[in-house]
Amino acid sequence: MSQLRSVKWYGGEDRNSYIHRAWMRRGAPGDAFARPQIAVANTASDLTPCNMHLGEVAAAVKNGIYETGGIPLELPVVSLGETQVRPTAMLWRNMAAMATEEMLRANPIDAVVLLGGCDKTIPSLLMAAASVDLPAVVVPGGPMLTGTFRGVPLGCGTDVWRLSEEVRAGTLSQEQFVRSESAMIRSRGHCNTMGTASTMALITEALGMIVPGLAGTPAPDSRLLEGAHATGRLVVDLLRADRRPSTFLTKASFSNAIVALAAIGGSTNAVVHLLAVAGRLGIDLTLDDFDRIGSHVPMLVDLQPAGRFLMEDFHRAGGLLAVLREVRDLLDSTALTITGKPLVDYLDDAPIWDSEVIRDRAAPIVVEGGVAVLRGNLAPDGAIIKPAAASPNLLQHRGRAVVFDSIEDFHARIDDPDLDVDADSVLVLRGCGPKGYPGMPEVSNMPLPKKLLAAGVRDMVRVCDGRMSGTAYGTVVLHVAPEAAAGGPLALVRTGDIIVLDVPGRRLDVETSEDAFALRIPNNAMIAGFANPQRGWERLYIDHVMQADTGADLDFLVGASGSTVSRESH
Ligand code: FES
């Protein structure tokens, strides 16, 4: 092991070193300051219910660190509870990443174990770790166990959409709806569908940043603590081997993550998060890579939101490694994991235990899964759709636009009996991109008009510059770039325009002559609805956030600063 970074704080005989040591001594063993100082960056918070249990996970990690000669130091970092934080947790992802990066750099830390779970927590930790580039490994908090309501399993998130649509359609009473709340969240852990949290944990393992086999372990499962303990032991080895993110995360690692994303039928949010992490590492990952690498990968996992089962079933059925074994030929065998071994080395002994939940390659749920990247005169820089979550009959569709200038405008008018909309219409929602909202909320899966629900319509084409919850489904075109508030052509669409969606042809267009479209002027009501904060993080965010097609990071956070701190104030 080369000289520890922390020695620069503790190793001298001057007054500064005295101060650093004295304030941290507090009963530590005499040799504590010569040992590796390992941070446990913990996103546990009472306001992030999915991560509330991470204190116990941290304790297991710390035991492992201590046993192998390190000094564990718990570092609470910014935590984002997806269901709690307003206006949307995505507004704060970059702030959480920046704060974590700076605190890792500012402190006498040699390596870090990152504890996350709820949607934005693992992405922000990965972005921070990539930019500070200390040896780092993730322990995912794990999904919750399956809850049941009236004898039927409830997938948290996905079934909220389903049940609320049932209430709107008049087939479920309000009282029954409220009663299902306490059944949905059965245990500690994050959402148990193949939503964003599950997706991010699994593809982080595919990237190589989690001990293989650990992601997807349910939060209350004692094997999670065993894995946390083992990770605590491993991190000291990482330090000895100087295995930093920049030394083993490559384009091949991201290629494997994209294959995994497609094979598990993961959340579209992973696209924007992976692009942001790659940007921190200087890896040339583009939106088109998701289509090129992922769109021909078979989707093998039958989990909600598109399928039937939940994460507890997924883990029982063999988990990520069983999935990856089926698509082994599509993986890049050169990509290494945090252990120093290639990901593919972990696939020999990874059987499928339940082929209803995880299908054999020969019998996929969807022959070609993944994310399709669309371009056209409505999305010059790209938009995405998850075909596996869409209605096959709508993947090629031509319909009349019904346009909403903001989510508030949408809520005010969507259930108006006089709204001129039918099942063939295309619902267009704008003002929901990174700048316009701000923070690119998960609103793209717009609820359908009540009158159409009552008539039995269950899906329509929807187009939006926002994101979609990983637990949602439907024929939804999202992440349209540039967004309306950044001058994208979405701002110029009018109700009555004909929109053409052609997923096989990878196109999203409005039928109009280019000249006539270019002469249009955005309407004032829409512009007045775009966010325009005068100070604080929101102002900084709007001034610097990039578009979805490049990861929606702040422009000045792209890349890495490393872990060097050159000056000291004492
Ligand atoms: Fe935390 Fe779904 S709300 S993972």
Coordinates of C-alpha atoms and ligand atoms in Angstrom, one line a residue:
M1 CA 0.0 0.0 0.0
S2 CA 1.4 3.4 -0.9
Q3 CA 1.4 6.1 1.7
L4 CA -2.1 6.6 3.1
R5 CA -3.8 9.8 2.2
S6 CA -4.8 10.3 5.9
V7 CA -1.1 10.4 6.8
K8 CA -1.2 14.0 5.5
W9 CA -3.5 14.8 8.3
Y10 CA -2.2 12.6 11.1
G11 CA 1.4 11.7 10.2
G12 CA 3.3 14.9 11.1
E13 CA 4.8 16.3 14.3
D14 CA 3.6 19.8 13.8
R15 CA 0.7 21.6 15.4
N16 CA -1.7 20.8 12.6
S17 CA -1.1 17.1 13.0
Y18 CA -1.5 17.4 16.7
I19 CA -4.9 19.1 16.2
H20 CA -6.1 16.5 13.7
R21 CA -5.1 13.6 16.0
A22 CA -6.1 15.1 19.4
W23 CA -9.7 15.8 18.4
M24 CA -10.1 12.3 16.9
R25 CA -8.3 10.4 19.6
R26 CA -11.4 9.9 21.9
G27 CA -10.3 6.4 23.1
A28 CA -9.0 5.2 19.7
P29 CA -6.1 2.6 19.9
G30 CA -2.6 4.1 19.9
D31 CA -1.9 3.0 16.4
A32 CA -5.3 4.2 15.0
F33 CA -3.7 7.1 13.0
A34 CA -1.3 4.8 11.2
R35 CA -4.2 2.6 10.0
P36 CA -6.4 3.1 6.9
Q37 CA -9.2 5.5 7.6
I38 CA -12.3 4.2 5.9
A39 CA -15.5 6.3 5.6
V40 CA -18.9 4.7 5.6
A41 CA -20.9 7.2 3.6
N42 CA -24.4 6.6 4.9
T43 CA -27.6 7.9 3.4
A44 CA -29.7 6.6 6.4
S45 CA -32.3 9.2 7.4
D46 CA -35.7 9.1 9.1
L47 CA -36.9 11.1 6.1
T48 CA -35.7 8.5 3.7
P49 CA -37.9 5.6 4.7
C50 CA -36.2 3.2 2.2
N51 CA -32.8 3.8 3.9
M52 CA -33.9 4.0 7.5
H53 CA -32.3 0.6 8.3
L54 CA -28.8 1.5 7.0
G55 CA -27.5 2.1 10.5
E56 CA -27.6 -1.6 11.0
V57 CA -25.9 -2.2 7.7
A58 CA -23.2 0.3 8.5
A59 CA -22.5 -1.5 11.8
A60 CA -21.8 -4.7 9.9
V61 CA -19.6 -2.9 7.4
K62 CA -17.7 -1.2 10.3
N63 CA -17.1 -4.6 11.9
G64 CA -15.5 -5.9 8.7
I65 CA -13.3 -2.8 8.3
Y66 CA -12.1 -3.0 11.9
E67 CA -11.3 -6.7 11.6
T68 CA -9.0 -6.1 8.7
G69 CA -7.1 -3.3 10.2
G70 CA -9.0 -0.3 9.1
I71 CA -10.6 2.5 11.2
P72 CA -14.3 2.8 10.2
L73 CA -15.7 6.3 10.3
E74 CA -19.4 6.8 9.6
L75 CA -20.1 9.9 7.5
P76 CA -23.8 10.9 7.2
V77 CA -24.3 12.3 3.7
V78 CA -27.2 14.0 2.0
S79 CA -30.1 11.6 1.7
L80 CA -33.1 11.8 -0.7
G81 CA -36.4 10.1 0.2
E82 CA -38.1 9.8 -3.2
T83 CA -41.6 9.9 -1.8
Q84 CA -40.9 12.8 0.5
V85 CA -38.7 15.4 -1.1
R86 CA -40.3 18.2 -3.0
P87 CA -40.5 19.4 -5.7
T88 CA -38.7 16.2 -6.9
A89 CA -35.8 14.3 -5.6
M90 CA -34.0 14.6 -8.9
L91 CA -33.5 18.3 -8.3
W92 CA -31.3 17.4 -5.4
R93 CA -29.3 14.4 -6.9
N94 CA -26.5 16.6 -8.2
M95 CA -26.4 18.6 -4.9
A96 CA -26.2 15.3 -2.9
A97 CA -23.4 14.1 -5.3
M98 CA -21.5 17.4 -4.9
A99 CA -21.8 17.5 -1.1
T100 CA -20.7 13.9 -0.8
E101 CA -17.8 14.4 -3.1
E102 CA -16.6 17.5 -1.2
M103 CA -16.9 15.8 2.2
L104 CA -14.9 12.8 1.1
R105 CA -12.2 15.0 -0.3
A106 CA -12.2 17.4 2.6
N107 CA -11.8 14.7 5.3
P108 CA -8.8 12.5 6.2
I109 CA -10.3 9.4 4.4
D110 CA -8.4 6.8 2.4
A111 CA -11.3 4.8 1.0
V112 CA -15.1 4.7 1.3
V113 CA -18.0 2.3 1.5
L114 CA -21.2 3.8 0.1
L115 CA -24.5 2.9 1.6
G116 CA -27.6 3.7 -0.6
G117 CA -31.0 2.4 -1.5
C118 CA -33.8 4.8 -2.4
D119 CA -33.8 5.9 -6.0
K120 CA -31.3 8.9 -6.1
T121 CA -29.1 7.8 -3.3
I122 CA -26.9 5.2 -5.2
P123 CA -26.6 7.5 -8.3
S124 CA -25.5 10.4 -6.2
L125 CA -23.0 8.3 -4.3
L126 CA -21.6 6.8 -7.5
M127 CA -21.2 10.3 -9.0
A128 CA -19.4 11.5 -5.9
A129 CA -17.1 8.5 -5.8
A130 CA -16.2 8.8 -9.5
S131 CA -15.2 12.4 -9.1
V132 CA -13.2 12.1 -5.9
D133 CA -11.7 8.8 -7.1
L134 CA -10.9 7.2 -3.8
P135 CA -11.2 3.4 -3.5
A136 CA -14.9 2.9 -3.2
V137 CA -17.5 0.1 -3.0
V138 CA -21.3 0.2 -2.7
V139 CA -23.5 -1.7 -0.3
P140 CA -27.1 -1.5 -1.5
G141 CA -29.8 -1.4 1.2
G142 CA -32.0 -4.0 -0.5
P143 CA -35.7 -4.2 -1.4
M144 CA -38.5 -4.6 1.1
L145 CA -40.4 -7.9 1.4
T146 CA -43.6 -8.5 -0.5
G147 CA -46.7 -7.2 1.2
T148 CA -50.2 -8.5 0.4
F149 CA -53.7 -6.9 0.4
R150 CA -56.8 -9.0 0.3
G151 CA -54.6 -12.0 -0.5
V152 CA -52.9 -10.5 -3.4
P153 CA -49.2 -9.3 -3.5
L154 CA -48.8 -5.5 -3.8
G155 CA -45.9 -4.1 -5.6
C156 CA -45.0 -0.8 -4.0
G157 CA -45.2 2.0 -6.5
T158 CA -46.6 0.1 -9.4
D159 CA -49.8 -0.9 -7.6
V160 CA -50.3 2.7 -6.4
W161 CA -50.7 3.7 -10.1
R162 CA -53.0 0.7 -10.7
L163 CA -55.1 1.2 -7.6
S164 CA -55.5 4.9 -8.1
E165 CA -56.6 4.3 -11.7
E166 CA -59.1 1.8 -10.4
V167 CA -60.5 4.5 -8.0
R168 CA -60.7 6.9 -10.9
A169 CA -62.5 4.3 -13.0
G170 CA -64.9 3.7 -10.1
T171 CA -63.9 0.0 -9.7
L172 CA -62.3 0.4 -6.2
S173 CA -63.7 2.4 -3.3
Q174 CA -61.7 5.3 -1.7
E175 CA -61.9 3.5 1.6
Q176 CA -60.3 0.3 0.2
F177 CA -57.7 2.3 -1.5
V178 CA -56.6 4.0 1.8
R179 CA -56.7 0.6 3.6
S180 CA -54.2 -0.8 1.1
E181 CA -51.5 1.8 2.2
S182 CA -50.3 -0.1 5.3
A183 CA -50.2 -3.4 3.4
M184 CA -48.0 -2.1 0.6
I185 CA -44.9 -1.3 2.7
R186 CA -44.4 -4.5 4.6
S187 CA -40.8 -4.2 5.9
R188 CA -37.7 -2.1 5.8
G189 CA -36.1 -1.6 2.4
H190 CA -36.7 0.2 -0.8
C191 CA -39.4 -0.4 -3.4
N192 CA -39.8 -4.0 -4.3
T193 CA -40.6 -3.7 -8.0
M194 CA -38.1 -3.4 -10.8
G195 CA -38.2 0.3 -10.2
T196 CA -35.4 2.7 -10.0
A197 CA -33.9 1.6 -6.7
S198 CA -33.8 -2.0 -7.6
T199 CA -32.5 -1.2 -11.1
M200 CA -29.8 1.0 -9.8
A201 CA -28.6 -1.6 -7.2
L202 CA -28.5 -4.3 -9.9
I203 CA -26.8 -2.3 -12.6
T204 CA -24.3 -1.0 -10.1
E205 CA -23.4 -4.6 -9.4
A206 CA -23.2 -5.1 -13.2
L207 CA -20.9 -2.1 -13.4
G208 CA -18.6 -3.8 -10.9
M209 CA -19.1 -1.6 -7.9
I210 CA -20.9 -4.1 -5.6
V211 CA -19.6 -7.4 -4.4
P212 CA -21.1 -9.8 -7.0
G213 CA -24.3 -11.6 -5.8
L214 CA -25.2 -9.0 -3.1
A215 CA -27.5 -6.6 -5.0
G216 CA -31.2 -7.5 -4.7
T217 CA -30.8 -9.2 -1.4
P218 CA -33.9 -8.1 0.6
A219 CA -33.3 -5.6 3.3
P220 CA -34.4 -7.8 6.2
D221 CA -32.5 -10.8 4.9
S222 CA -29.5 -11.7 7.2
R223 CA -27.4 -12.3 4.1
L224 CA -27.4 -8.6 3.5
L225 CA -25.6 -8.0 6.8
E226 CA -23.2 -10.9 5.9
G227 CA -22.5 -9.2 2.6
A228 CA -22.1 -5.8 4.3
H229 CA -19.6 -7.4 6.7
A230 CA -17.7 -8.9 3.8
T231 CA -17.6 -5.6 2.0
G232 CA -16.1 -4.0 5.0
R233 CA -13.3 -6.5 4.9
L234 CA -12.9 -6.0 1.2
V235 CA -12.5 -2.3 1.2
V236 CA -9.2 -2.5 3.0
D237 CA -8.0 -4.8 0.2
L238 CA -9.2 -2.2 -2.3
L239 CA -7.0 0.3 -0.7
R240 CA -4.0 -2.0 -0.7
A241 CA -4.6 -2.7 -4.4
D242 CA -5.3 1.0 -5.1
R243 CA -8.5 0.0 -6.9
R244 CA -10.1 3.3 -7.5
P245 CA -13.1 3.8 -9.8
S246 CA -10.9 5.3 -12.5
T247 CA -8.7 2.2 -12.5
F248 CA -11.4 -0.4 -13.3
L249 CA -14.6 1.3 -14.5
T250 CA -14.4 1.4 -18.3
K251 CA -16.7 1.6 -21.3
A252 CA -16.9 -2.2 -21.0
S253 CA -18.3 -1.8 -17.5
F254 CA -21.0 0.5 -18.7
S255 CA -21.7 -1.8 -21.7
N256 CA -22.3 -4.6 -19.2
A257 CA -24.6 -2.3 -17.1
I258 CA -26.6 -1.6 -20.2
V259 CA -27.0 -5.3 -21.0
A260 CA -28.1 -5.9 -17.4
L261 CA -30.5 -3.0 -17.6
A262 CA -32.2 -4.5 -20.7
A263 CA -32.2 -8.1 -19.4
I264 CA -33.8 -7.1 -16.1
G265 CA -36.3 -4.7 -17.8
G266 CA -35.0 -1.9 -15.6
S267 CA -36.1 1.6 -15.0
T268 CA -35.6 4.3 -17.7
N269 CA -34.1 6.5 -14.9
A270 CA -31.0 4.4 -15.1
V271 CA -30.2 5.9 -18.5
V272 CA -29.9 9.4 -17.1
H273 CA -28.0 8.2 -14.0
L274 CA -25.5 6.1 -16.0
L275 CA -24.8 8.9 -18.4
A276 CA -24.1 11.2 -15.4
V277 CA -21.7 8.7 -13.7
A278 CA -19.9 8.1 -17.0
G279 CA -19.5 11.9 -17.4
R280 CA -17.8 12.0 -14.1
L281 CA -15.3 9.3 -15.2
G282 CA -14.7 10.8 -18.6
I283 CA -16.1 7.7 -20.3
D284 CA -17.6 8.4 -23.7
L285 CA -21.0 7.0 -23.1
T286 CA -23.9 8.3 -25.3
L287 CA -27.6 8.0 -25.4
D288 CA -27.3 6.0 -28.6
D289 CA -25.1 3.4 -26.8
F290 CA -28.3 2.3 -24.8
D291 CA -30.1 1.5 -28.1
R292 CA -27.0 0.0 -29.8
I293 CA -26.0 -2.2 -26.9
G294 CA -29.3 -2.8 -25.1
S295 CA -32.1 -2.9 -27.6
H296 CA -31.4 -6.4 -28.9
V297 CA -30.9 -7.9 -25.4
P298 CA -33.7 -10.2 -24.4
M299 CA -35.7 -9.2 -21.4
L300 CA -35.7 -12.2 -19.0
V301 CA -37.2 -10.9 -15.8
D302 CA -41.0 -11.1 -15.1
L303 CA -41.2 -8.3 -12.5
Q304 CA -43.6 -5.5 -11.9
P305 CA -44.1 -2.8 -13.3
A306 CA -44.3 -4.6 -16.6
G307 CA -44.6 -8.1 -15.2
R308 CA -45.9 -10.2 -12.3
F309 CA -43.3 -10.8 -9.6
L310 CA -41.4 -8.7 -7.0
M311 CA -37.8 -8.4 -5.8
E312 CA -38.2 -11.0 -3.1
D313 CA -39.1 -13.5 -5.9
F314 CA -36.2 -12.2 -8.0
H315 CA -33.7 -12.9 -5.3
R316 CA -35.2 -16.4 -4.6
A317 CA -35.0 -17.1 -8.3
G318 CA -31.3 -16.6 -8.5
G319 CA -30.9 -12.8 -8.8
L320 CA -28.8 -10.8 -11.1
L321 CA -26.0 -13.3 -11.7
A322 CA -28.6 -15.9 -12.9
V323 CA -29.9 -13.3 -15.4
L324 CA -26.4 -12.4 -16.6
R325 CA -25.4 -16.0 -17.0
E326 CA -28.2 -16.2 -19.6
V327 CA -26.8 -13.3 -21.6
R328 CA -23.1 -14.1 -20.9
D329 CA -22.2 -13.9 -24.6
L330 CA -23.4 -10.3 -24.7
L331 CA -21.2 -9.2 -21.8
D332 CA -17.8 -7.8 -22.2
S333 CA -15.5 -10.2 -20.5
T334 CA -12.8 -7.6 -19.9
A335 CA -14.8 -5.6 -17.4
L336 CA -13.6 -6.1 -13.9
T337 CA -15.4 -5.9 -10.6
I338 CA -14.5 -4.4 -7.3
T339 CA -13.0 -7.7 -6.3
G340 CA -10.4 -7.5 -9.1
K341 CA -12.0 -10.4 -11.0
P342 CA -14.0 -10.0 -14.2
L343 CA -17.8 -10.0 -13.8
V344 CA -18.1 -13.0 -16.0
D345 CA -16.1 -15.1 -13.6
Y346 CA -19.1 -15.0 -11.2
L347 CA -21.5 -16.5 -13.7
D348 CA -20.5 -20.2 -13.7
D349 CA -22.4 -21.1 -10.6
A350 CA -25.5 -18.9 -11.0
P351 CA -28.5 -21.2 -11.8
I352 CA -32.0 -20.0 -12.3
W353 CA -34.1 -21.5 -9.5
D354 CA -37.5 -20.3 -10.7
S355 CA -37.8 -19.9 -14.5
E356 CA -41.2 -18.2 -14.1
V357 CA -39.5 -15.2 -12.5
I358 CA -36.2 -15.3 -14.4
R359 CA -36.7 -16.8 -17.9
D360 CA -34.2 -18.9 -19.8
R361 CA -32.7 -17.2 -22.8
A362 CA -34.7 -19.5 -25.0
A363 CA -38.0 -18.2 -23.6
P364 CA -37.6 -14.5 -23.0
I365 CA -40.5 -12.2 -21.8
V366 CA -39.6 -9.9 -24.6
V367 CA -37.2 -10.9 -27.4
E368 CA -35.7 -7.4 -27.7
G369 CA -35.8 -5.5 -24.4
G370 CA -33.9 -2.4 -23.4
V371 CA -34.5 1.2 -24.2
A372 CA -35.3 2.6 -27.7
V373 CA -33.8 6.0 -28.5
L374 CA -36.0 8.1 -30.7
R375 CA -35.1 11.2 -32.8
G376 CA -37.1 13.4 -35.0
N377 CA -38.3 16.9 -35.4
L378 CA -39.8 16.7 -31.9
A379 CA -36.6 15.4 -30.2
P380 CA -33.5 16.4 -32.1
D381 CA -31.2 15.4 -29.3
G382 CA -33.2 12.3 -28.5
A383 CA -36.0 10.8 -26.4
I384 CA -36.4 7.4 -25.0
I385 CA -39.2 4.8 -24.7
K386 CA -39.2 1.4 -22.9
P387 CA -41.0 -0.8 -25.5
A388 CA -41.4 -3.6 -23.0
A389 CA -43.6 -1.4 -20.8
A390 CA -45.6 -0.1 -23.7
S391 CA -48.6 -1.5 -25.6
P392 CA -47.4 -3.3 -28.7
N393 CA -50.3 -1.8 -30.8
L394 CA -49.2 1.8 -29.9
L395 CA -45.5 1.4 -30.9
Q396 CA -46.4 2.8 -34.3
H397 CA -49.0 5.4 -33.9
R398 CA -50.3 8.6 -35.5
G399 CA -52.5 10.8 -33.4
R400 CA -53.8 14.3 -32.6
A401 CA -51.8 16.1 -30.0
V402 CA -53.5 17.3 -26.8
V403 CA -51.0 19.7 -25.3
F404 CA -50.5 20.7 -21.6
D405 CA -48.1 23.5 -20.7
S406 CA -47.3 22.3 -17.2
I407 CA -48.3 19.5 -14.8
E408 CA -50.7 22.0 -13.1
D409 CA -52.3 22.7 -16.5
F410 CA -52.6 18.9 -17.0
H411 CA -54.3 18.3 -13.6
A412 CA -56.6 21.2 -14.2
R413 CA -57.9 19.9 -17.5
I414 CA -57.4 16.2 -17.9
D415 CA -60.7 15.2 -16.3
D416 CA -62.7 18.0 -17.9
P417 CA -65.6 16.1 -19.6
D418 CA -65.4 18.7 -22.4
L419 CA -61.7 18.0 -23.1
D420 CA -61.4 17.1 -26.8
V421 CA -59.5 13.9 -26.4
D422 CA -60.0 10.3 -27.6
A423 CA -58.1 7.0 -27.3
D424 CA -56.0 7.8 -30.4
S425 CA -54.9 11.2 -29.1
V426 CA -51.3 11.8 -28.1
L427 CA -51.0 13.5 -24.7
V428 CA -48.1 16.0 -24.7
L429 CA -46.8 17.5 -21.4
R430 CA -44.0 20.0 -21.4
G431 CA -42.3 22.3 -18.9
C432 CA -41.1 19.2 -17.0
G433 CA -37.5 19.0 -18.1
P434 CA -34.4 19.7 -15.9
K435 CA -34.7 23.5 -16.3
G436 CA -38.4 23.9 -16.8
Y437 CA -39.8 22.3 -13.7
P438 CA -37.0 22.3 -12.3
G439 CA -35.5 18.9 -11.7
M440 CA -37.2 16.7 -14.3
P441 CA -39.9 15.1 -12.2
E442 CA -41.4 11.7 -12.8
V443 CA -44.7 12.9 -14.4
S444 CA -44.4 11.6 -17.9
N445 CA -46.7 8.7 -17.3
M446 CA -49.7 11.0 -17.2
P447 CA -52.9 9.5 -15.8
L448 CA -55.4 9.0 -18.6
P449 CA -58.6 11.1 -18.9
K450 CA -61.3 9.8 -16.6
K451 CA -63.9 9.5 -19.3
L452 CA -61.5 7.3 -21.4
L453 CA -60.7 5.2 -18.3
A454 CA -64.4 4.7 -17.8
A455 CA -64.7 3.6 -21.4
G456 CA -62.1 0.9 -20.8
V457 CA -59.0 2.7 -22.3
R458 CA -55.9 1.6 -20.4
D459 CA -53.0 3.1 -22.4
M460 CA -52.4 6.0 -24.7
V461 CA -49.3 7.5 -26.3
R462 CA -47.8 10.1 -24.1
V463 CA -44.9 12.5 -24.8
C464 CA -43.0 14.5 -22.2
D465 CA -39.7 16.2 -21.4
G466 CA -39.8 14.8 -17.9
R467 CA -39.0 11.4 -16.5
M468 CA -41.2 8.5 -15.5
S469 CA -41.2 6.6 -12.2
G470 CA -39.4 3.3 -12.5
T471 CA -42.5 1.7 -11.2
A472 CA -44.8 3.1 -13.9
Y473 CA -45.7 1.6 -17.3
G474 CA -47.4 2.6 -20.5
T475 CA -46.5 3.9 -24.0
V476 CA -44.6 6.9 -22.7
V477 CA -42.0 8.8 -24.7
L478 CA -39.9 10.6 -22.1
H479 CA -36.6 12.6 -21.6
V480 CA -37.4 14.6 -24.8
A481 CA -34.3 16.7 -25.5
P482 CA -33.9 19.5 -25.7
E483 CA -36.8 20.2 -23.2
A484 CA -39.3 22.9 -23.9
A485 CA -37.7 25.3 -21.4
A486 CA -34.3 24.9 -23.2
G487 CA -35.8 25.9 -26.5
G488 CA -36.7 22.4 -27.7
P489 CA -39.3 22.0 -30.5
L490 CA -41.7 20.5 -27.9
A491 CA -42.4 24.1 -27.0
L492 CA -43.9 24.8 -30.4
V493 CA -46.4 21.9 -30.6
R494 CA -50.0 22.9 -30.5
T495 CA -53.2 20.9 -29.7
G496 CA -54.4 19.5 -33.0
D497 CA -51.0 18.8 -34.5
I498 CA -50.5 15.3 -35.7
I499 CA -47.7 13.4 -33.9
V500 CA -46.2 10.3 -35.4
L501 CA -44.5 7.8 -33.1
D502 CA -42.5 5.1 -34.9
V503 CA -40.6 3.0 -32.4
P504 CA -39.3 0.4 -34.8
G505 CA -38.1 3.3 -37.0
R506 CA -36.8 5.2 -34.0
R507 CA -38.7 8.4 -34.9
L508 CA -40.8 10.9 -33.1
D509 CA -42.1 13.7 -35.3
V510 CA -44.8 16.2 -35.6
E511 CA -46.3 16.4 -39.1
T512 CA -45.7 19.9 -40.3
S513 CA -43.7 21.7 -42.8
E514 CA -40.4 22.7 -41.3
D515 CA -40.8 26.3 -42.3
A516 CA -44.2 26.7 -40.8
F517 CA -43.0 25.0 -37.5
A518 CA -40.0 27.3 -37.3
L519 CA -42.2 30.4 -37.6
R520 CA -44.2 29.5 -34.5
I521 CA -43.7 31.4 -31.3
P522 CA -43.9 29.7 -27.9
N523 CA -47.0 30.8 -26.0
N524 CA -46.6 33.2 -23.1
A525 CA -48.6 31.1 -20.6
M526 CA -46.2 28.2 -21.1
I527 CA -43.1 30.4 -20.6
A528 CA -44.6 32.0 -17.5
G529 CA -44.9 28.5 -16.1
F530 CA -41.2 27.7 -16.4
A531 CA -39.3 27.9 -13.2
N532 CA -37.4 31.1 -12.5
P533 CA -36.0 31.1 -9.0
Q534 CA -34.0 34.1 -7.9
R535 CA -31.5 32.5 -5.6
G536 CA -30.1 29.3 -4.0
W537 CA -29.6 25.9 -5.3
E538 CA -32.5 26.1 -7.7
R539 CA -31.0 29.1 -9.4
L540 CA -27.6 27.4 -9.6
Y541 CA -29.2 24.3 -10.9
I542 CA -31.2 26.0 -13.7
D543 CA -28.2 28.0 -14.8
H544 CA -26.0 24.9 -15.1
V545 CA -28.0 21.8 -15.5
M546 CA -27.5 19.9 -18.8
Q547 CA -30.2 18.1 -20.7
A548 CA -31.3 14.5 -20.2
D549 CA -29.4 13.1 -23.2
T550 CA -26.1 13.9 -21.4
G551 CA -27.2 12.8 -17.8
A552 CA -28.7 16.1 -16.4
D553 CA -25.5 16.7 -14.4
L554 CA -24.4 20.3 -13.8
D555 CA -21.9 21.4 -16.5
F556 CA -19.2 22.2 -13.9
L557 CA -19.5 18.9 -12.2
V558 CA -18.7 16.8 -15.2
G559 CA -15.3 15.1 -14.8
A560 CA -13.2 14.6 -11.7
S561 CA -11.2 16.6 -9.3
G562 CA -9.5 13.7 -7.5
S563 CA -8.8 13.6 -3.8
T564 CA -6.0 16.1 -3.5
V565 CA -6.4 19.0 -1.1
S566 CA -3.6 21.4 -1.4
R567 CA -4.1 23.8 1.5
E568 CA -4.8 23.9 5.2
S569 CA -6.0 26.8 7.3
H570 CA -4.8 26.1 10.8
Ligands
FES1 FE1 -37.6 4.8 -2.1 FE2 -39.2 3.7 -4.0 S1 -39.6 5.4 -2.6 S2 -37.2 3.3 -3.5

